[in-house]
């Protein structure tokens, strides 16, 4: 069978099975089967109601328990890939006869030790408290620069015109990307993030392969440029390690771009959504811009950009009273763990500054704990502080369009009015 027909058939069969299992009440099928734009939190609660570890007929387990998520993320008996049975080359895509590097499956995000340790250690120095202090000025400058661009406009798209631009510029600076084109990054980032949910049709598959091919060509150029003209950025440091392969270099750079981009865009978007929905929080933020840090932390808990991750036991393992066979995926619902009533008082309420606020798992836990957590917190707080200082009357000015992803939660389009429009009809026409 030609591969396009085979792929289309498999995608169709996959969707049909998910729909049928969802109708039969399977918790994983319910999550995968519903539109990614829908509110997933009721489905997470129904997983919690069934107990700490829930079996799905789709060949995986799920947990909404904070204690279990946290302990499996820290358990050396569990990995991000089933050990020894997975080779990125097996699942590789080839375009024009050339193998594409898969930034998700080949980066240290999903490698197990010792490869994980080796690669993470090379980039870790940029994310230490000292590294972050050095980036604070860049973050503040970038936020102000993009606020200047939207200032004076009665309305703008909070995501496209602001939230998506700040993290790209910050990460591009870190990597030493000259004249970063945020629109290309946004396109490649979206294709990759959509792929985290599994490609739904051939159009998405093609967009993913094209995006990866362009992204790789761009990075090959960047690597060559930094070999010839080294700076004090991450890529210039990485190319000095002669033991790193081209694939290591590409996968690590792509990981930093992708992990540091879409996640932070959605942290900014979700924080603003939460602030606009809670007038008392907004009032406090306008009075005290430093309240932004607590708002960002509570957004990470209540509506985190990364909703879940997966771990695989290296051997058959007893969890609670249940044997989980070797290599079976266990879906760790981080967003549900963040609302676990065993840890958080009044868990569904948005309460910036709550005493238990930093117990959340939005940045995961264990060896894969987000390397960019400090940077993301700093960017989120700087963005909120700047936005509400500049536009204390910021308002929603139209329908929010959600991004079509279950793993990454946030807005794709979020029209806001700056409060500068004296003539309310300008705002009304956008509704
Ligand atoms: C709100 C923003 C962010 C969120 C919610 C977030 C979330 C996460 C999560 C949940 C993981 C671990 C996934 C797992 O355990 O399977 C992770 C890993 C990672 N993140 Fe972030 N992230 C954010 C921002 C950033 C930024 C700004 C950077 C860097 C520029 C970054 C770089 C990384 C890297 C390199 C890893 C892999 C760590 C490892 O495997 O050792 N992230 N992130």
Coordinates of N, CA and C and ligand atoms in Angstrom, one line a residue, residues 108-109 116 120 127 171 255-256 259-260 263-264 267 300 305-306 309 311 334 362-364 367-372 375-376, ligand 1:
X108 N 17.5 15.8 24.9 CA 17.6 15.3 26.3 C 16.3 15.3 27.1
X109 N 15.3 16.0 26.6 CA 14.0 16.0 27.2 C 13.5 14.6 27.4
X116 N 21.1 11.7 28.9 CA 20.4 12.9 29.4 C 21.3 13.7 30.3
X120 N 22.3 17.6 29.2 CA 21.7 18.6 30.1 C 22.8 19.5 30.8
X127 N 21.2 28.6 32.9 CA 20.0 28.6 33.6 C 20.2 28.7 35.2
X171 N 14.9 33.7 23.9 CA 15.5 32.4 23.6 C 16.5 32.6 22.4
X255 N 15.3 21.8 20.9 CA 14.6 21.6 22.2 C 14.5 23.0 23.0
X256 N 15.6 23.7 23.0 CA 15.6 24.9 23.8 C 14.6 25.9 23.1
X259 N 11.0 24.2 23.7 CA 10.6 24.1 25.1 C 10.4 25.5 25.7
X260 N 11.2 26.4 25.2 CA 11.2 27.8 25.8 C 10.2 28.7 25.2
X263 N 5.6 27.2 25.5 CA 5.2 27.1 26.9 C 5.1 28.5 27.5
X264 N 6.1 29.3 27.3 CA 6.1 30.6 27.9 C 5.0 31.5 27.3
X267 N 2.0 30.6 29.1 CA 2.0 31.1 30.5 C 1.6 32.6 30.6
X300 N 0.5 28.9 36.9 CA 1.2 27.7 36.6 C 0.5 26.5 37.3
X305 N 0.6 25.5 31.3 CA 0.8 25.4 29.8 C 1.1 23.9 29.4
X306 N 1.8 23.2 30.2 CA 2.0 21.7 29.9 C 1.1 20.9 30.8
X309 N 2.5 14.7 31.0 CA 3.7 14.0 30.4 C 3.5 12.5 30.6
X311 N 5.5 8.6 31.4 CA 6.7 7.8 31.9 C 6.4 6.3 31.6
X334 N -0.3 16.3 35.0 CA 0.3 17.3 35.8 C -0.8 18.4 36.2
X362 N 3.8 22.0 37.5 CA 3.8 22.5 36.2 C 5.1 22.4 35.5
X363 N 6.2 22.4 36.2 CA 7.5 22.2 35.6 C 8.1 20.8 35.8
X364 N 7.2 19.9 36.1 CA 7.5 18.5 36.3 C 8.3 18.3 37.6
X367 N 14.6 14.3 37.5 CA 15.7 14.7 36.6 C 15.3 15.5 35.4
X368 N 14.1 15.4 35.0 CA 13.7 16.2 33.8 C 13.0 17.5 34.2
X369 N 13.1 17.9 35.5 CA 12.5 19.2 36.0 C 13.0 20.3 35.0
X370 N 12.0 21.1 34.6 CA 12.2 22.1 33.6 C 13.5 22.9 33.8
X371 N 14.4 22.9 32.9 CA 15.6 23.6 33.0 C 15.3 25.1 32.9
X372 N 14.3 25.5 32.2 CA 14.0 26.9 32.0 C 13.0 27.5 33.0
X375 N 13.7 31.0 34.2 CA 13.6 32.0 33.1 C 12.1 32.2 32.8
X376 N 11.3 31.1 32.7 CA 9.9 31.2 32.4 C 9.2 32.1 33.5
Ligands
LIG1 C1 5.8 28.3 31.4 C2 6.9 27.9 30.7 C3 7.4 26.5 30.8 C4 6.7 25.3 31.2 C5 5.3 25.2 31.8 C6 7.6 24.2 31.0 C7 7.4 22.9 31.4 C8 8.3 21.9 31.3 C9 8.0 20.5 31.7 C10 6.7 20.0 32.3 C11 9.1 19.8 31.5 C12 9.4 18.3 31.7 C13 8.6 17.4 30.9 C14 8.7 16.0 31.5 O1 9.1 15.8 32.7 O2 8.4 15.1 30.8 C15 10.1 20.7 30.9 C16 11.4 20.4 30.5 C17 12.3 21.2 29.9 N1 12.1 22.6 29.7 FE1 10.5 23.7 30.2 N2 8.8 24.7 30.5 C18 8.7 26.1 30.4 C19 9.6 27.0 29.9 C20 10.9 26.7 29.5 C21 11.9 27.6 29.1 C22 11.8 29.1 29.0 C23 13.0 26.8 28.7 C24 14.3 27.3 28.2 C25 14.6 28.3 27.4 C26 12.7 25.5 29.0 C27 13.5 24.4 28.8 C28 13.2 23.1 29.1 C29 14.2 22.0 28.9 C30 15.5 22.1 28.3 C31 13.6 20.8 29.4 C32 14.1 19.4 29.4 C33 14.7 19.2 30.8 C34 15.3 17.8 30.9 O3 14.8 16.9 30.3 O4 16.2 17.6 31.7 N3 11.4 25.4 29.5 N4 9.6 22.0 30.8

